[in-house]
PDB file of C-alpha atoms in Angstrom:
ATOM      1  CA  MET A   1      18.722 -82.369 126.179  1.00 92.00           C
ATOM      2  CA  LYS A   2      19.305 -79.017 124.476  1.00 97.00           C
ATOM      3  CA  VAL A   3      16.274 -76.835 123.789  1.00 97.00           C
ATOM      4  CA  LEU A   4      16.612 -73.637 121.772  1.00 97.00           C
ATOM      5  CA  LEU A   5      13.976 -71.052 122.693  1.00 97.00           C
ATOM      6  CA  ALA A   6      13.685 -68.109 120.287  1.00 95.00           C
ATOM      7  CA  ILE A   7      12.561 -64.928 122.041  1.00 93.00           C
ATOM      8  CA  ASP A   8      11.888 -61.560 120.412  1.00 89.00           C
ATOM      9  CA  GLY A   9      10.001 -59.942 123.297  1.00 87.00           C
ATOM     10  CA  SER A  10       6.597 -60.305 121.621  1.00 88.00           C
ATOM     11  CA  GLY A  11       3.604 -61.802 123.401  1.00 90.00           C
ATOM     12  CA  PRO A  12       3.777 -65.018 121.326  1.00 90.00           C
ATOM     13  CA  SER A  13       7.472 -65.525 122.123  1.00 91.00           C
ATOM     14  CA  LEU A  14       6.807 -65.030 125.840  1.00 94.00           C
ATOM     15  CA  MET A  15       3.970 -67.560 125.501  1.00 94.00           C
ATOM     16  CA  ALA A  16       6.554 -69.993 124.085  1.00 95.00           C
ATOM     17  CA  ARG A  17       8.813 -69.231 127.057  1.00 96.00           C
ATOM     18  CA  ASP A  18       5.970 -69.980 129.475  1.00 97.00           C
ATOM     19  CA  LEU A  19       5.260 -73.238 127.659  1.00 96.00           C
ATOM     20  CA  VAL A  20       8.922 -74.274 127.981  1.00 97.00           C
ATOM     21  CA  ALA A  21       8.915 -73.300 131.666  1.00 96.00           C
ATOM     22  CA  GLY A  22       5.828 -75.422 132.305  1.00 94.00           C
ATOM     23  CA  LEU A  23       6.952 -78.677 130.676  1.00 94.00           C
ATOM     24  CA  ASN A  24       8.604 -81.519 132.599  1.00 91.00           C
ATOM     25  CA  TRP A  25      12.029 -81.707 130.987  1.00 93.00           C
ATOM     26  CA  PRO A  26      14.481 -84.531 131.707  1.00 91.00           C
ATOM     27  CA  GLU A  27      17.171 -83.909 134.323  1.00 91.00           C
ATOM     28  CA  GLY A  28      20.042 -81.854 132.911  1.00 92.00           C
ATOM     29  CA  THR A  29      18.041 -80.150 130.167  1.00 95.00           C
ATOM     30  CA  GLN A  30      19.712 -76.942 129.019  1.00 97.00           C
ATOM     31  CA  ILE A  31      17.560 -74.120 127.612  1.00 97.00           C
ATOM     32  CA  HIS A  32      19.355 -71.883 125.114  1.00 98.00           C
ATOM     33  CA  VAL A  33      17.406 -68.626 124.763  1.00 97.00           C
ATOM     34  CA  VAL A  34      18.177 -66.789 121.536  1.00 96.00           C
ATOM     35  CA  ALA A  35      17.444 -63.232 120.415  1.00 94.00           C
ATOM     36  CA  ALA A  36      18.506 -61.946 116.999  1.00 92.00           C
ATOM     37  CA  TYR A  37      18.798 -58.341 115.890  1.00 87.00           C
ATOM     38  CA  ASP A  38      19.759 -56.418 112.784  1.00 81.00           C
ATOM     39  CA  VAL A  39      22.593 -53.923 113.088  1.00 71.00           C
ATOM     40  CA  PRO A  40      21.552 -50.448 111.872  1.00 61.00           C
ATOM     41  CA  ARG A  41      22.916 -49.720 108.410  1.00 62.00           C
ATOM     42  CA  ASP A  42      24.292 -46.480 107.079  1.00 58.00           C
ATOM     43  CA  TRP A  43      22.608 -45.997 103.698  1.00 57.00           C
ATOM     44  CA  THR A  44      24.539 -42.844 102.759  1.00 59.00           C
ATOM     45  CA  GLY A  45      27.207 -44.871 100.921  1.00 56.00           C
ATOM     46  CA  ALA A  46      30.799 -44.049 101.740  1.00 55.00           C
ATOM     47  CA  LEU A  47      29.805 -40.962 103.722  1.00 50.00           C
ATOM     48  CA  GLY A  48      29.849 -41.932 107.366  1.00 52.00           C
ATOM     49  CA  SER A  49      30.090 -45.675 106.757  1.00 54.00           C
ATOM     50  CA  GLY A  50      33.259 -45.975 108.801  1.00 55.00           C
ATOM     51  CA  MET A  51      32.038 -43.848 111.687  1.00 55.00           C
ATOM     52  CA  ALA A  52      32.501 -45.321 115.144  1.00 55.00           C
ATOM     53  CA  TRP A  53      28.834 -44.797 116.071  1.00 54.00           C
ATOM     54  CA  VAL A  54      27.782 -47.648 113.752  1.00 53.00           C
ATOM     55  CA  GLY A  55      29.738 -50.134 115.867  1.00 57.00           C
ATOM     56  CA  ASP A  56      28.650 -48.432 119.060  1.00 72.00           C
ATOM     57  CA  ALA A  57      24.996 -48.732 118.032  1.00 74.00           C
ATOM     58  CA  GLY A  58      25.403 -52.472 117.401  1.00 76.00           C
ATOM     59  CA  ASP A  59      27.122 -52.926 120.772  1.00 83.00           C
ATOM     60  CA  ALA A  60      24.392 -50.949 122.540  1.00 84.00           C
ATOM     61  CA  ILE A  61      21.657 -53.016 120.903  1.00 85.00           C
ATOM     62  CA  ARG A  62      23.411 -56.274 121.805  1.00 87.00           C
ATOM     63  CA  ASP A  63      23.935 -55.222 125.435  1.00 90.00           C
ATOM     64  CA  GLU A  64      20.338 -54.053 125.823  1.00 89.00           C
ATOM     65  CA  LEU A  65      18.997 -57.261 124.269  1.00 90.00           C
ATOM     66  CA  ASP A  66      21.198 -59.403 126.501  1.00 92.00           C
ATOM     67  CA  GLU A  67      19.774 -57.641 129.556  1.00 93.00           C
ATOM     68  CA  GLN A  68      16.206 -58.059 128.273  1.00 92.00           C
ATOM     69  CA  LEU A  69      16.875 -61.714 127.474  1.00 93.00           C
ATOM     70  CA  GLY A  70      18.073 -62.242 131.044  1.00 94.00           C
ATOM     71  CA  THR A  71      14.832 -60.764 132.359  1.00 94.00           C
ATOM     72  CA  ALA A  72      12.747 -62.835 129.930  1.00 94.00           C
ATOM     73  CA  ALA A  73      14.551 -66.012 131.036  1.00 95.00           C
ATOM     74  CA  GLU A  74      13.798 -65.505 134.753  1.00 96.00           C
ATOM     75  CA  PRO A  75      10.785 -67.915 134.784  1.00 96.00           C
ATOM     76  CA  LEU A  76      13.040 -70.626 133.333  1.00 96.00           C
ATOM     77  CA  VAL A  77      15.738 -70.035 135.928  1.00 96.00           C
ATOM     78  CA  ALA A  78      13.115 -69.963 138.702  1.00 95.00           C
ATOM     79  CA  ARG A  79      11.954 -73.391 137.517  1.00 93.00           C
ATOM     80  CA  GLY A  80      15.509 -74.689 138.038  1.00 93.00           C
ATOM     81  CA  LEU A  81      16.348 -75.074 134.359  1.00 95.00           C
ATOM     82  CA  GLY A  82      19.855 -74.394 133.112  1.00 95.00           C
ATOM     83  CA  VAL A  83      19.755 -71.336 130.862  1.00 97.00           C
ATOM     84  CA  GLU A  84      22.292 -70.005 128.400  1.00 97.00           C
ATOM     85  CA  ARG A  85      21.702 -66.745 126.518  1.00 97.00           C
ATOM     86  CA  HIS A  86      22.645 -66.068 122.895  1.00 97.00           C
ATOM     87  CA  VAL A  87      22.264 -62.583 121.410  1.00 95.00           C
ATOM     88  CA  VAL A  88      23.199 -62.713 117.738  1.00 94.00           C
ATOM     89  CA  ALA A  89      23.345 -60.129 114.978  1.00 91.00           C
ATOM     90  CA  GLY A  90      21.645 -60.958 111.708  1.00 91.00           C
ATOM     91  CA  ARG A  91      18.439 -62.143 110.098  1.00 91.00           C
ATOM     92  CA  ALA A  92      16.293 -63.905 112.729  1.00 92.00           C
ATOM     93  CA  ALA A  93      15.565 -67.234 110.986  1.00 93.00           C
ATOM     94  CA  THR A  94      19.140 -67.572 109.738  1.00 95.00           C
ATOM     95  CA  GLU A  95      20.621 -66.871 113.162  1.00 95.00           C
ATOM     96  CA  ILE A  96      18.196 -69.177 115.024  1.00 96.00           C
ATOM     97  CA  LEU A  97      19.105 -72.017 112.651  1.00 97.00           C
ATOM     98  CA  GLY A  98      22.799 -71.181 113.026  1.00 97.00           C
ATOM     99  CA  VAL A  99      22.694 -71.351 116.813  1.00 98.00           C
ATOM    100  CA  ALA A 100      20.629 -74.571 116.654  1.00 97.00           C
ATOM    101  CA  GLY A 101      23.315 -76.161 114.500  1.00 97.00           C
ATOM    102  CA  ARG A 102      26.213 -74.930 116.666  1.00 97.00           C
ATOM    103  CA  ILE A 103      24.743 -76.199 119.938  1.00 98.00           C
ATOM    104  CA  GLY A 104      23.285 -79.412 118.498  1.00 97.00           C
ATOM    105  CA  ALA A 105      19.719 -78.527 119.528  1.00 97.00           C
ATOM    106  CA  ASP A 106      17.291 -81.387 120.163  1.00 95.00           C
ATOM    107  CA  LEU A 107      14.262 -79.088 119.848  1.00 95.00           C
ATOM    108  CA  ILE A 108      13.566 -75.511 118.750  1.00 96.00           C
ATOM    109  CA  VAL A 109      10.653 -73.697 120.377  1.00 96.00           C
ATOM    110  CA  SER A 110       9.267 -70.505 118.895  1.00 93.00           C
ATOM    111  CA  GLY A 111       6.184 -68.373 119.236  1.00 91.00           C
ATOM    112  CA  SER A 112       3.791 -67.766 116.392  1.00 84.00           C
ATOM    113  CA  ARG A 113       3.580 -64.090 115.500  1.00 72.00           C
ATOM    114  CA  GLY A 114      -0.030 -64.407 114.387  1.00 54.00           C
ATOM    115  CA  ARG A 115       0.250 -61.652 111.766  1.00 52.00           C
ATOM    116  CA  GLY A 116      -2.433 -63.244 109.645  1.00 49.00           C
ATOM    117  CA  ARG A 117      -2.225 -64.985 106.281  1.00 51.00           C
ATOM    118  CA  LEU A 118      -1.704 -61.937 104.080  1.00 47.00           C
ATOM    119  CA  ALA A 119       1.054 -60.386 106.200  1.00 43.00           C
ATOM    120  CA  SER A 120       2.798 -63.751 106.520  1.00 44.00           C
ATOM    121  CA  MET A 121       2.681 -64.230 102.741  1.00 43.00           C
ATOM    122  CA  LEU A 122       4.150 -60.787 102.136  1.00 42.00           C
ATOM    123  CA  LEU A 123       6.637 -60.636 104.990  1.00 40.00           C
ATOM    124  CA  GLY A 124       7.338 -64.307 105.565  1.00 52.00           C
ATOM    125  CA  SER A 125       7.252 -66.113 108.850  1.00 83.00           C
ATOM    126  CA  VAL A 126      10.349 -66.732 110.952  1.00 88.00           C
ATOM    127  CA  ALA A 127       8.671 -69.736 112.600  1.00 88.00           C
ATOM    128  CA  ALA A 128       7.715 -71.240 109.234  1.00 88.00           C
ATOM    129  CA  GLU A 129      11.201 -70.762 107.818  1.00 91.00           C
ATOM    130  CA  VAL A 130      12.824 -72.235 110.913  1.00 93.00           C
ATOM    131  CA  ALA A 131      10.441 -75.226 110.836  1.00 89.00           C
ATOM    132  CA  ALA A 132      11.173 -75.831 107.142  1.00 90.00           C
ATOM    133  CA  ASP A 133      14.974 -75.757 107.502  1.00 93.00           C
ATOM    134  CA  ALA A 134      15.650 -76.870 111.087  1.00 94.00           C
ATOM    135  CA  PRO A 135      18.078 -79.698 111.859  1.00 92.00           C
ATOM    136  CA  CYS A 136      15.739 -80.922 114.621  1.00 93.00           C
ATOM    137  CA  PRO A 137      12.037 -80.882 115.576  1.00 92.00           C
ATOM    138  CA  VAL A 138      10.367 -77.476 115.946  1.00 93.00           C
ATOM    139  CA  LEU A 139       7.515 -76.646 118.304  1.00 92.00           C
ATOM    140  CA  VAL A 140       5.583 -73.479 117.407  1.00 91.00           C
ATOM    141  CA  ALA A 141       3.793 -72.505 120.613  1.00 92.00           C
ATOM    142  CA  ARG A 142       0.264 -71.200 120.394  1.00 90.00           C
ATOM    143  CA  SER A 143      -0.522 -71.712 124.067  1.00 91.00           C
ATOM    144  CA  THR A 144       1.284 -71.854 127.399  1.00 94.00           C
ATOM    145  CA  SER A 145       0.472 -75.544 127.872  1.00 93.00           C
ATOM    146  CA  VAL A 146       0.122 -78.810 125.998  1.00 91.00           C
ATOM    147  CA  THR A 147      -2.723 -81.082 127.064  1.00 91.00           C
ATOM    148  CA  ARG A 148      -3.013 -83.440 124.076  1.00 91.00           C
ATOM    149  CA  LEU A 149      -0.864 -84.444 121.108  1.00 90.00           C
ATOM    150  CA  LEU A 150      -1.856 -85.069 117.511  1.00 88.00           C
ATOM    151  CA  VAL A 151       0.664 -87.189 115.634  1.00 86.00           C
ATOM    152  CA  ALA A 152       0.274 -87.065 111.851  1.00 85.00           C
ATOM    153  CA  THR A 153       1.884 -89.743 109.728  1.00 83.00           C
ATOM    154  CA  ASP A 154       2.235 -90.429 106.030  1.00 82.00           C
ATOM    155  CA  GLY A 155       4.172 -93.676 106.417  1.00 80.00           C
ATOM    156  CA  SER A 156       7.530 -92.030 105.678  1.00 84.00           C
ATOM    157  CA  ASN A 157      10.655 -92.756 107.711  1.00 87.00           C
ATOM    158  CA  ALA A 158      10.512 -89.242 109.154  1.00 85.00           C
ATOM    159  CA  ALA A 159       6.912 -89.729 110.286  1.00 84.00           C
ATOM    160  CA  ASN A 160       7.678 -93.166 111.706  1.00 85.00           C
ATOM    161  CA  ALA A 161      10.409 -91.605 113.854  1.00 88.00           C
ATOM    162  CA  ILE A 162       7.957 -89.228 115.579  1.00 87.00           C
ATOM    163  CA  PRO A 163       6.996 -91.500 118.511  1.00 86.00           C
ATOM    164  CA  ASP A 164      10.643 -92.162 119.387  1.00 88.00           C
ATOM    165  CA  ARG A 165      11.515 -88.452 119.104  1.00 88.00           C
ATOM    166  CA  LEU A 166       8.615 -87.509 121.381  1.00 87.00           C
ATOM    167  CA  ALA A 167       9.683 -90.156 123.909  1.00 87.00           C
ATOM    168  CA  ALA A 168      13.287 -88.892 123.825  1.00 87.00           C
ATOM    169  CA  LEU A 169      12.144 -85.351 124.595  1.00 88.00           C
ATOM    170  CA  GLY A 170      10.460 -86.587 127.762  1.00 88.00           C
ATOM    171  CA  ALA A 171       8.540 -83.339 128.193  1.00 90.00           C
ATOM    172  CA  PHE A 172       5.345 -84.820 126.763  1.00 89.00           C
ATOM    173  CA  ALA A 173       5.345 -88.088 128.721  1.00 88.00           C
ATOM    174  CA  GLY A 174       1.911 -89.083 129.950  1.00 88.00           C
ATOM    175  CA  LEU A 175      -0.031 -86.804 127.601  1.00 89.00           C
ATOM    176  CA  PRO A 176      -2.844 -88.391 125.590  1.00 91.00           C
ATOM    177  CA  ALA A 177      -2.114 -88.607 121.881  1.00 88.00           C
ATOM    178  CA  ASP A 178      -4.171 -89.203 118.767  1.00 88.00           C
ATOM    179  CA  ALA A 179      -2.683 -90.378 115.481  1.00 86.00           C
ATOM    180  CA  VAL A 180      -3.914 -89.503 112.021  1.00 86.00           C
ATOM    181  CA  ALA A 181      -2.652 -90.964 108.765  1.00 81.00           C
ATOM    182  CA  VAL A 182      -3.147 -89.485 105.337  1.00 69.00           C
ATOM    183  CA  ALA A 183      -2.636 -91.303 102.040  1.00 63.00           C
ATOM    184  CA  VAL A 184      -3.457 -90.707  98.379  1.00 62.00           C
ATOM    185  CA  PRO A 185      -6.667 -92.642  97.532  1.00 63.00           C
ATOM    186  CA  ASP A 186      -5.135 -94.649  94.669  1.00 64.00           C
ATOM    187  CA  SER A 187      -1.997 -95.710  96.559  1.00 59.00           C
ATOM    188  CA  PRO A 188      -1.343 -99.173  98.083  1.00 58.00           C
ATOM    189  CA  ALA A 189      -1.015 -97.474 101.484  1.00 55.00           C
ATOM    190  CA  PHE A 190      -4.581 -96.175 101.150  1.00 53.00           C
ATOM    191  CA  GLU A 191      -5.851 -99.665 100.321  1.00 52.00           C
ATOM    192  CA  LEU A 192      -4.025-101.063 103.343  1.00 50.00           C
ATOM    193  CA  MET A 193      -5.466 -98.349 105.614  1.00 48.00           C
ATOM    194  CA  VAL A 194      -8.980 -98.912 104.277  1.00 49.00           C
ATOM    195  CA  GLY A 195      -8.541-102.640 104.812  1.00 49.00           C
ATOM    196  CA  LEU A 196      -7.534-102.088 108.421  1.00 52.00           C
ATOM    197  CA  TYR A 197     -10.646-100.041 109.187  1.00 49.00           C
ATOM    198  CA  THR A 198     -13.347-101.984 107.294  1.00 43.00           C
TER     199      THR A 198
END
């Protein structure tokens, strides 16, 4: 099992880390902690654009982030989980998805920044973009524990695969789960669902 944990040092990302540390992962699970950063840009045009300090600044940021990522990963290591660190330069959502693809992630876990609806509309949400484009399931942590699951289905193949994907993860075994199905009122699926419950 390969779990990608996106960490940016914020409270929500550390909450996601604590959630990952507290789940019962299958033997041999590898946690890939990822931090992305933007390299400072020289906006003066040609003047100074080739100066060595630009590269040095990027190296310094990467080294500092790698050290901070090691500290942030300590609860995972203490739990006995295998941890690999990835510090990548670039746009956060793009880099998280890139690492997920390269390692063949089975699950991506991210914190929710909680900026509010207006700020998220204006600035976008890394978690939302990752969830929309991820090659695997995404868990956006809003708490340090999971005590109950809600499985939503629309009858699609993707929705029908949810129980098997949850079972394969193993981390949620034994948790109570509720299922909810949604259908358009004038569809045959709605008639079937109504028939089952009347």
